[in-house]
mmCIF file of C-alpha atoms in Angstrom:
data_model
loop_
_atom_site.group_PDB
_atom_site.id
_atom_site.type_symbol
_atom_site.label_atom_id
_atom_site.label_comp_id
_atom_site.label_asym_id
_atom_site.label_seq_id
_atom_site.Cartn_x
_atom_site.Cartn_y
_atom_site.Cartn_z
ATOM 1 C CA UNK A 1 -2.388 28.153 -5.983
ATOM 2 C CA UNK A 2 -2.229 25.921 -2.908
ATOM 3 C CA UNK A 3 -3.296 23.233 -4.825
ATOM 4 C CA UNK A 4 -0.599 23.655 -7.274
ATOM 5 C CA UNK A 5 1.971 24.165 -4.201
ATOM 6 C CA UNK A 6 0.684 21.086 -2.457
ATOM 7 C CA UNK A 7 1.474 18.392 -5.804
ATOM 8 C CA UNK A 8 4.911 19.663 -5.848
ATOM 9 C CA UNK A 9 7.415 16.954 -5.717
ATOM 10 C CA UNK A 10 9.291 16.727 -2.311
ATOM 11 C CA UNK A 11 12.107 14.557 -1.008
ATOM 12 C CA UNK A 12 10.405 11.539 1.173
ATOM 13 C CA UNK A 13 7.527 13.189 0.655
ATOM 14 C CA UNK A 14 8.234 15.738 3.316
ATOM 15 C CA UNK A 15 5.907 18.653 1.809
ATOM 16 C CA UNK A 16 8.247 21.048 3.727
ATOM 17 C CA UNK A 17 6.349 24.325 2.944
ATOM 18 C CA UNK A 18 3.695 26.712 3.558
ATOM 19 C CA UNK A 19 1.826 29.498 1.740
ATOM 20 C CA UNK A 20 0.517 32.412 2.427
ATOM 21 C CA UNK A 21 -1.143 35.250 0.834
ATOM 22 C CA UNK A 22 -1.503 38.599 0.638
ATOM 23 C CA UNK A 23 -2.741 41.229 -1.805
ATOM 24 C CA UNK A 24 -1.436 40.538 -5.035
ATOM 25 C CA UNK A 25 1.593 38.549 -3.613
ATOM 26 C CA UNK A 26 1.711 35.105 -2.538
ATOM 27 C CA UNK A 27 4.870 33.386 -0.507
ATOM 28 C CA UNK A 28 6.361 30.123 -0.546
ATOM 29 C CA UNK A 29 8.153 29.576 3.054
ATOM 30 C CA UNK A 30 10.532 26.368 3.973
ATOM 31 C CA UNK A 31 9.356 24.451 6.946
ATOM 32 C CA UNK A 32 12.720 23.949 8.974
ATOM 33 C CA UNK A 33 10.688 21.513 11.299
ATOM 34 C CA UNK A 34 10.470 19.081 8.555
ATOM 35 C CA UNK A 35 14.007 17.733 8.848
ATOM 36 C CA UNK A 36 15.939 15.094 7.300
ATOM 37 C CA UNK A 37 18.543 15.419 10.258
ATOM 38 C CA UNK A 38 20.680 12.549 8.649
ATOM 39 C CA UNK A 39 19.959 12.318 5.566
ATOM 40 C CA UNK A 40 19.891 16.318 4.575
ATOM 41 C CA UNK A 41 21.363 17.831 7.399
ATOM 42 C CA UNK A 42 22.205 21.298 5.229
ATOM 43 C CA UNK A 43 18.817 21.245 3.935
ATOM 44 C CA UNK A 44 19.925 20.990 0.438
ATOM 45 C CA UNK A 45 17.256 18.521 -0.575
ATOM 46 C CA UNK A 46 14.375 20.606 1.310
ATOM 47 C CA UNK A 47 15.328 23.853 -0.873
ATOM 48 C CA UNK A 48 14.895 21.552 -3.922
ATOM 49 C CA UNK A 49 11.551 21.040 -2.714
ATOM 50 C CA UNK A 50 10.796 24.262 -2.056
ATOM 51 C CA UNK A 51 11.977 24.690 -5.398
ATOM 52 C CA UNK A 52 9.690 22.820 -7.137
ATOM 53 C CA UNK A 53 6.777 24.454 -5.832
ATOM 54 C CA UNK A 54 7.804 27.521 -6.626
ATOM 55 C CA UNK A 55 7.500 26.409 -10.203
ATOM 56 C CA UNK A 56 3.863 25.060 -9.323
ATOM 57 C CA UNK A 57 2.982 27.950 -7.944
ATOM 58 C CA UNK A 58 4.022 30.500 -10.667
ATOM 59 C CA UNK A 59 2.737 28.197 -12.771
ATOM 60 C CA UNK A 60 -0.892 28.607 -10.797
ATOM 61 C CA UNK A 61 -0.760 32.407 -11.043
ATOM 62 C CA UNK A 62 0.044 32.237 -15.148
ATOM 63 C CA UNK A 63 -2.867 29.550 -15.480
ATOM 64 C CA UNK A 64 -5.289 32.521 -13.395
ATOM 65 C CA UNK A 65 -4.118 34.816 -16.351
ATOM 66 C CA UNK A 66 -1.637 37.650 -14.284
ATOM 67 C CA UNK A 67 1.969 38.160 -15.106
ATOM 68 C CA UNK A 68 3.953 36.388 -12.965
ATOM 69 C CA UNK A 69 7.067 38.181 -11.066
ATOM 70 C CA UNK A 70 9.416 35.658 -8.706
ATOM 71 C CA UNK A 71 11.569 37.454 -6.030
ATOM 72 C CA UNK A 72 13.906 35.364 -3.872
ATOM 73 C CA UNK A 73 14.656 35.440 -0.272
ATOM 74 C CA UNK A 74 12.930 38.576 -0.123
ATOM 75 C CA UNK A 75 13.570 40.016 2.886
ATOM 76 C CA UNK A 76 16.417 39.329 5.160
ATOM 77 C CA UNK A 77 14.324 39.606 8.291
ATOM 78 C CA UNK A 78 12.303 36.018 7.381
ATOM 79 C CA UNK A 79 15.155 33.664 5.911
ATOM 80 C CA UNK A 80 11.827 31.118 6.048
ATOM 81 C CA UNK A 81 10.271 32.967 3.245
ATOM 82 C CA UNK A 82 12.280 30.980 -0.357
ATOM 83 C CA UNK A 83 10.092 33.487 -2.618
ATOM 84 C CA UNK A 84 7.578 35.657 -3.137
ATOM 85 C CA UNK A 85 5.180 35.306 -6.496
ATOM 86 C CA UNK A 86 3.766 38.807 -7.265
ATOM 87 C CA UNK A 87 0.730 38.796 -9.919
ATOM 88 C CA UNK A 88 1.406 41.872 -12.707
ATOM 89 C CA UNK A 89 -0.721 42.472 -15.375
ATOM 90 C CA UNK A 90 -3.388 40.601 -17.234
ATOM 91 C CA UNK A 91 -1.524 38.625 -19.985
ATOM 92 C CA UNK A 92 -3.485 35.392 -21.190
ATOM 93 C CA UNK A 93 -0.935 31.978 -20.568
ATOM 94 C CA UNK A 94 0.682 30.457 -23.243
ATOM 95 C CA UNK A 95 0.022 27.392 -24.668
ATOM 96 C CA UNK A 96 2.718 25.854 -23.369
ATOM 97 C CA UNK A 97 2.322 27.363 -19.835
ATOM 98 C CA UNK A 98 -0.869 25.756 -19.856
ATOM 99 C CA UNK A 99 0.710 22.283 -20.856
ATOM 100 C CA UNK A 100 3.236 22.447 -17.645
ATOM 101 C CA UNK A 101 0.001 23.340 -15.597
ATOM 102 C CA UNK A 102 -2.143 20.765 -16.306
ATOM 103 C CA UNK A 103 0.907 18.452 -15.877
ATOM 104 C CA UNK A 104 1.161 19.251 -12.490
ATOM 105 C CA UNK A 105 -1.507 17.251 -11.284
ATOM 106 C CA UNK A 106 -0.457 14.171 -13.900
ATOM 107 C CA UNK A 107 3.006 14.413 -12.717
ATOM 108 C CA UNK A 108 4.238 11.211 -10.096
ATOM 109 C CA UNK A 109 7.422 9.480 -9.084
ATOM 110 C CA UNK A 110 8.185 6.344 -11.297
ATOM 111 C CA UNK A 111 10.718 4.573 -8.864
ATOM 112 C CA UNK A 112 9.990 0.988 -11.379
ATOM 113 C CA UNK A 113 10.998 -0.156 -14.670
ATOM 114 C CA UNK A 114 10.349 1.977 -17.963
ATOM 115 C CA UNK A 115 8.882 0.387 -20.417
ATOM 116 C CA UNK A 116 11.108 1.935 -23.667
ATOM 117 C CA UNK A 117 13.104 5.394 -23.861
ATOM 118 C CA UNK A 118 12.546 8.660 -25.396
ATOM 119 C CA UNK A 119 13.790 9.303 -28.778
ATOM 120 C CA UNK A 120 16.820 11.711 -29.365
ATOM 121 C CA UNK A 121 13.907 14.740 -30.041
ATOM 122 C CA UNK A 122 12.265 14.357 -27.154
ATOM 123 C CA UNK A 123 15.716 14.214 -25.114
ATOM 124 C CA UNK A 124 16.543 17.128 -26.741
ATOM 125 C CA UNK A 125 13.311 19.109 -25.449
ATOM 126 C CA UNK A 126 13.911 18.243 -22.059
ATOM 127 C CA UNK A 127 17.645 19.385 -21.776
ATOM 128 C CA UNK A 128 15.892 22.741 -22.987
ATOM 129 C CA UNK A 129 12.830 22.880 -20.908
ATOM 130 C CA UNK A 130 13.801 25.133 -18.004
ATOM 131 C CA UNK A 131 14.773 28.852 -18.924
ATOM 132 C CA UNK A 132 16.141 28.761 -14.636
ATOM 133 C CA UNK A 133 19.316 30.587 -15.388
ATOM 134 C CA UNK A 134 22.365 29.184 -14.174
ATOM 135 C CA UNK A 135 21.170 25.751 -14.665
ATOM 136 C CA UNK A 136 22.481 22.870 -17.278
ATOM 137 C CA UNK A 137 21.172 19.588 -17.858
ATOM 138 C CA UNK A 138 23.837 16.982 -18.554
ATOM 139 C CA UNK A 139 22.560 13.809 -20.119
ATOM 140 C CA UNK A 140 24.417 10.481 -19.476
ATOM 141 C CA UNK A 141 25.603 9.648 -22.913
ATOM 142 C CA UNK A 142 28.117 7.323 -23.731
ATOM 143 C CA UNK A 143 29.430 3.886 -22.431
ATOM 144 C CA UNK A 144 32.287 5.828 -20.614
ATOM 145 C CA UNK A 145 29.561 8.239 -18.384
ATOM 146 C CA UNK A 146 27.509 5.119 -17.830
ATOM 147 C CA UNK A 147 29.896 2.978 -16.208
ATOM 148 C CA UNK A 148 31.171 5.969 -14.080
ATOM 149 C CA UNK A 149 27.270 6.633 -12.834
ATOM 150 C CA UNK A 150 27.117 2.804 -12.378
ATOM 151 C CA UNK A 151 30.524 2.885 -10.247
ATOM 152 C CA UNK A 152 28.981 5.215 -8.056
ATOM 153 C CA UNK A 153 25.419 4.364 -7.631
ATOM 154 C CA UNK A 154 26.544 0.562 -6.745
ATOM 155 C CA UNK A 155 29.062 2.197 -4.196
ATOM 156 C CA UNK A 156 26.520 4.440 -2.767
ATOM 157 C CA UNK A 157 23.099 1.929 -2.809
ATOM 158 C CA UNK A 158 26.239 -0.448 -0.384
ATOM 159 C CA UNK A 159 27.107 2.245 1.728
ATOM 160 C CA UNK A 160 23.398 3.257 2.468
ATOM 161 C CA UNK A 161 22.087 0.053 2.942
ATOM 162 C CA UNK A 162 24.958 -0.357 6.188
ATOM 163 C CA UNK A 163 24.039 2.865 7.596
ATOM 164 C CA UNK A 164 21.570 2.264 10.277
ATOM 165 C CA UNK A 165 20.868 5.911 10.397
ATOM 166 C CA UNK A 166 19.574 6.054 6.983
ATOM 167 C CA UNK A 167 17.565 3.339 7.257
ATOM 168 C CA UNK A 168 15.799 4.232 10.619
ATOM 169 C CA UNK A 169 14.894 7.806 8.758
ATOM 170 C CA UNK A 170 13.894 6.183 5.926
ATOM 171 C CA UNK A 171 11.748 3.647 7.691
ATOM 172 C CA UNK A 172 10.548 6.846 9.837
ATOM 173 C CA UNK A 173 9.063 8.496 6.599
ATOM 174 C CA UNK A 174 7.630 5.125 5.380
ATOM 175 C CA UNK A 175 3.787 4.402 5.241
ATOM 176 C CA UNK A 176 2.996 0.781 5.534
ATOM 177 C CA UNK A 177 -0.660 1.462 5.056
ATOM 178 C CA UNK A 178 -2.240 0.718 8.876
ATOM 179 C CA UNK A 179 -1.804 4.501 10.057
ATOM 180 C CA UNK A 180 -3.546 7.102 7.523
ATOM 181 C CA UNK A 181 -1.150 9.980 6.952
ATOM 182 C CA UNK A 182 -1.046 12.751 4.627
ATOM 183 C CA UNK A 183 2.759 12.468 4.365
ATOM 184 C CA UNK A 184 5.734 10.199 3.853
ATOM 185 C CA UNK A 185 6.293 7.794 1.329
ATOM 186 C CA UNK A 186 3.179 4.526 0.529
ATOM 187 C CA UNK A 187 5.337 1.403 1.279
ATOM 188 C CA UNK A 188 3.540 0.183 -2.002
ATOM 189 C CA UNK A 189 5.407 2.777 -4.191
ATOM 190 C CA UNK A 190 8.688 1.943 -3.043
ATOM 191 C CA UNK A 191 10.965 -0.255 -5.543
ATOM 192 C CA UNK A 192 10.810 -4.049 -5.288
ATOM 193 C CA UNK A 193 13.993 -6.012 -6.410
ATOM 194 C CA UNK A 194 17.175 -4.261 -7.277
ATOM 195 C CA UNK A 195 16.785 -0.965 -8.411
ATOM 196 C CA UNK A 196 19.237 1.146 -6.006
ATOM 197 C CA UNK A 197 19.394 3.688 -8.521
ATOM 198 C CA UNK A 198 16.522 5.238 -6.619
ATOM 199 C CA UNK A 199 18.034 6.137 -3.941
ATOM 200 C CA UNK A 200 15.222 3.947 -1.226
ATOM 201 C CA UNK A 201 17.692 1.504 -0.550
ATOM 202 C CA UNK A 202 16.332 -0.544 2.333
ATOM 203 C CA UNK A 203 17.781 -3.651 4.236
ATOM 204 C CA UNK A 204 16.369 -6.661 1.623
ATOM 205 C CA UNK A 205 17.715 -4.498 -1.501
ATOM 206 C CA UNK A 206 19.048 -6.701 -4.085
ATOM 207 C CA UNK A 207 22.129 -4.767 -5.486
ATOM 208 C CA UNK A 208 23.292 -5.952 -8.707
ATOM 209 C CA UNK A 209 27.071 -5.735 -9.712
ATOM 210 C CA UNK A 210 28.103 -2.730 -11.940
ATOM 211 C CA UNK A 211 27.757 -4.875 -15.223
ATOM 212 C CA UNK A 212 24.097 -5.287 -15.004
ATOM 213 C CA UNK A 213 23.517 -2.184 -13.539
ATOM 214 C CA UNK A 214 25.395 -0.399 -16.273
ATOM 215 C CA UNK A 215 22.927 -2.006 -18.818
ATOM 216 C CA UNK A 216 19.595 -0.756 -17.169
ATOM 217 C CA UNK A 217 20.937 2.492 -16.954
ATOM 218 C CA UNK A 218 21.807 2.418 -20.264
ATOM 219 C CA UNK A 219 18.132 1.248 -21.030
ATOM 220 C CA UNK A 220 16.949 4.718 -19.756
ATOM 221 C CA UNK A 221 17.749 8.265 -20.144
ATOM 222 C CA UNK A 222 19.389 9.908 -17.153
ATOM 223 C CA UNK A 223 19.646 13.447 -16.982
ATOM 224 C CA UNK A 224 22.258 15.549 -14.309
ATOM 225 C CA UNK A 225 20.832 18.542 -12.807
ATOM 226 C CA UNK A 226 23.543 21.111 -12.534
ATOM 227 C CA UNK A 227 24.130 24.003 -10.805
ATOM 228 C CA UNK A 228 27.415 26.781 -11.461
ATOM 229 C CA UNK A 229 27.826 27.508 -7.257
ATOM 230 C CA UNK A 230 26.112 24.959 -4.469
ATOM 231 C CA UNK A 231 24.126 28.148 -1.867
ATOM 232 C CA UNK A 232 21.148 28.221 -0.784
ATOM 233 C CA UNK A 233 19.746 30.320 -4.092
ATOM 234 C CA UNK A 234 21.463 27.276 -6.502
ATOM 235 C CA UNK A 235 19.331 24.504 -4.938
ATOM 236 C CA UNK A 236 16.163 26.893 -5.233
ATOM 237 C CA UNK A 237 17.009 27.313 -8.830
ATOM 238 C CA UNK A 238 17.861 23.997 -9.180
ATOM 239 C CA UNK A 239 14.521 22.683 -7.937
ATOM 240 C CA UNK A 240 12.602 25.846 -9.942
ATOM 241 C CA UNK A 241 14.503 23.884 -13.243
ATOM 242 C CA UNK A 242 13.544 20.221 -12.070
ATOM 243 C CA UNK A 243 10.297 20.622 -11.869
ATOM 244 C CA UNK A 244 9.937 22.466 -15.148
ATOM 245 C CA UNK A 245 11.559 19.703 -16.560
ATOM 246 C CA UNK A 246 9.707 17.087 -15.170
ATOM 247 C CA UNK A 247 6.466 18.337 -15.760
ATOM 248 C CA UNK A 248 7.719 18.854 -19.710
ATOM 249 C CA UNK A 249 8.501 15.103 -19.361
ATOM 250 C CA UNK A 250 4.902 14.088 -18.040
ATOM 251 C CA UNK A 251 3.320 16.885 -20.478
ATOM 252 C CA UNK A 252 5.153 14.682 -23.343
ATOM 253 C CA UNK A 253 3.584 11.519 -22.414
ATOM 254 C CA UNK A 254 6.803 10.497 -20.248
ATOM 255 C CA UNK A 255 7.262 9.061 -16.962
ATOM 256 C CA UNK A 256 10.079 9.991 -14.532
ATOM 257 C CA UNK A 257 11.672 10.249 -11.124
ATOM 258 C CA UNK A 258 14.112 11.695 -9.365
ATOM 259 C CA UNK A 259 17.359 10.550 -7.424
ATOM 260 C CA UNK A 260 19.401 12.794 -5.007
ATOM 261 C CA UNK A 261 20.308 10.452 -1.733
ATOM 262 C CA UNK A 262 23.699 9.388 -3.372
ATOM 263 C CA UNK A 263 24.675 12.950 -3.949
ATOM 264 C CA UNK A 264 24.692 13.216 -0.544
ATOM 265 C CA UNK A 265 27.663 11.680 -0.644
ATOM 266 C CA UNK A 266 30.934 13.496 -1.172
ATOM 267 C CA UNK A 267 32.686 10.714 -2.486
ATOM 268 C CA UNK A 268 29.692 10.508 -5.235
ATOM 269 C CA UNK A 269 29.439 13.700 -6.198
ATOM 270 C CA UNK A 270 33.046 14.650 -6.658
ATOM 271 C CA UNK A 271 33.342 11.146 -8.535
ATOM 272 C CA UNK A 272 31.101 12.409 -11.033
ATOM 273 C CA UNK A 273 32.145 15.883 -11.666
ATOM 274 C CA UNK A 274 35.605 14.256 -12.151
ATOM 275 C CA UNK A 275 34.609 10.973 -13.765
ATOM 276 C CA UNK A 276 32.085 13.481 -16.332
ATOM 277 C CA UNK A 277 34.100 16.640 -15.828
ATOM 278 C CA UNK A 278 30.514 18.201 -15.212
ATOM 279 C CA UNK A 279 30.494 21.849 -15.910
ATOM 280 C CA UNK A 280 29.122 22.514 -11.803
ATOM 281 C CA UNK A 281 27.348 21.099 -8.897
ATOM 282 C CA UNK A 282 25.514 17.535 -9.483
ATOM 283 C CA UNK A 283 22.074 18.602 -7.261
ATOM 284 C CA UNK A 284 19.729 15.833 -8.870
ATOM 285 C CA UNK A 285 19.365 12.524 -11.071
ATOM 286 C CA UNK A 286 16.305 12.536 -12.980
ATOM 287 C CA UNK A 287 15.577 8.900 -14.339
ATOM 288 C CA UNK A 288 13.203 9.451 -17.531
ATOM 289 C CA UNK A 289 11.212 6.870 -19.851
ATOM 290 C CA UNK A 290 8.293 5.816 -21.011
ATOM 291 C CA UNK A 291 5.375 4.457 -18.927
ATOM 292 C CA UNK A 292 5.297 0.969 -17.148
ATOM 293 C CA UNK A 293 1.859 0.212 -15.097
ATOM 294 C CA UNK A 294 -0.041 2.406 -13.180
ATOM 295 C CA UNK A 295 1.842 4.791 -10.529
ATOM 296 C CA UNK A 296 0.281 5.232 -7.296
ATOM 297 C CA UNK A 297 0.032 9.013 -6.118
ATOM 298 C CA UNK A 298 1.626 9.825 -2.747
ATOM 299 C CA UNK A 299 -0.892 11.214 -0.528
ATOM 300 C CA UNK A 300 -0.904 15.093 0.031
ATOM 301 C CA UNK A 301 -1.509 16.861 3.037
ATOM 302 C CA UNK A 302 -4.927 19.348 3.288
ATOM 303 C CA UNK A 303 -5.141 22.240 1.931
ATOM 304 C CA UNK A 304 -6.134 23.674 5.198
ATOM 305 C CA UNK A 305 -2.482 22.760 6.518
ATOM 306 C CA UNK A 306 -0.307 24.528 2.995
ATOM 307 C CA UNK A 307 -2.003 27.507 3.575
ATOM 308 C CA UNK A 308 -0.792 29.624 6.734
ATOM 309 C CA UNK A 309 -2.649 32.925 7.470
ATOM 310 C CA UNK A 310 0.266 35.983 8.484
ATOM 311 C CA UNK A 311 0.549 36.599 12.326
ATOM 312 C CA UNK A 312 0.025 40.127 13.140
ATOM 313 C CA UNK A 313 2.888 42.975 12.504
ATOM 314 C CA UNK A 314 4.438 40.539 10.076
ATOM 315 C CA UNK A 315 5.271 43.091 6.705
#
């Protein structure tokens, strides 16, 4: 289970949660000392995380063969404590639960080229992937949807590269390869050239106009994570529905990755609710298409360190 927790995806890389265990329950709590103070200040991002493990993780207790029960933000008295996983009965996995599990460990972050696109069937899978309710998947159709995104990400990949802020954090979370760490972000996996899309916009980022950045995004499949209300439980859910789409994407042979730093600004995400007239709350971008070169995996802290053993008279 911790090893399934500990692959989740997470934003920079931050691996903002711990586990613990305890009878037939297991817990997925958000590390508030793992801050993005400029870049997430609400935390929004770090509940997607925390999302996406929660995923792994009921994922992990399926693949053991036990019913699987999720209960959020248990109790009142730990608002560090996202959900608890409770194992029921003996009932084998699907084959399809298996599928998403073995994913898990396949599953990286494409921030490069595709290669091709996935056909309209495949598409179609993925919008109906997660059964997270509340959630929608909007994909970026037509010419219209793909000049608005364009707009946007051009205006947002400007602003961010002229906010110092953003770029010290950024830089902060960066691994250039002389210090060993088990978190953060391999300076080799970040995006070469212009593709601001991704969000990792640093100082040397070539930005291309909207034209040309219209077209690549027309080369690929883009698909809106939506939420109907923007609390704390919507970006759980939202990051519970990522994930299970993503890993449907990598169980399918695709590649993918994920793009929330221009959300983060309101000017953005207003822009495309109105520019799409998106049935909720834009919480994530995921970019998918077909495999380009070998992706490097981001290193993972020990399992030693996802794991936290309860202090005494916690309940």
């Amino acid at each position: 289970m911790a090893a399934a927790v500990s692959r989740a995806p997470s934003v920079h890389n931050t691996q903002p949660w711990f586990l613990e265990t305890h009878g037939r329950t297991a817990s997925l709590f958000e590390r508030f000392d793992l801050k993005l103070p400029h870049h997430d200040r609400a935390g929004r991002d770090r509940m997607i995380s925390c999302g996406a493990a929660v995923t792994n993780l009921r994922l992990a207790v399926r693949r053991l063969g036990w019913a699987a029960t999720v209960a959020e933000f248990a109790d009142p008295d730990r608002p560090d404590e996202v959900a608890r996983v409770r194992a029921g009965a003996r009932v084998t996995p699907t084959g399809r639960e298996l599928e998403l599990f073995q994913a898990i460990a396949r599953r990286h972050s494409c921030r490069g080229r595709f290669s091709g696109t996935p056909s309209k069937e495949e598409i179609f899978a993925l919008v109906h992937a997660s059964s997270t309710p509340g959630l929608n998947a909007h994909v970026v159709r037509d010419a219209g949807e793909v000049r608005a995104l364009a707009h946007r990400l051009v205006y947002a990949g400007t602003t961010l590269q002229h906010d110092r802020a953003y770029l010290r954090e950024l830089a902060a979370w960066t691994i250039d390869g002389s210090h060993p760490t088990s978190d953060g972000i391999p300076e080799a996996n970040l995006p070469h050239g212009s593709l601001p899309w991704t969000g990792l916009v640093g100082p040397s980022t070539r930005i291309p106009d909207e034209d040309v950045l219209a077209e690549r995004i027309a080369a690929e499949t883009q698909l809106i994570v939506l939420t109907v209300g923007d609390g704390r439980s919507d970006h759980l859910h939202a990051g519970m529905a990522l994930q299970e789409i993503w890993l449907a994407a990598t169980a399918a042979g695709l590649a993918a990755s994920v793009l929330t730093q221009p959300l983060h600004l309101h000017e953005v995400r207003a822009g495309l609710i109105e520019a799409m007239d998106l049935p909720g709350y834009p919480q994530a971008i995921l970019r998918v298409g077909l495999p380009s070169g070998e992706v490097l995996p981001t290193p993972r802290r020990p399992l030693t360190e996802v794991i936290r053993h309860r202090t005494k008279g916690t309940t």
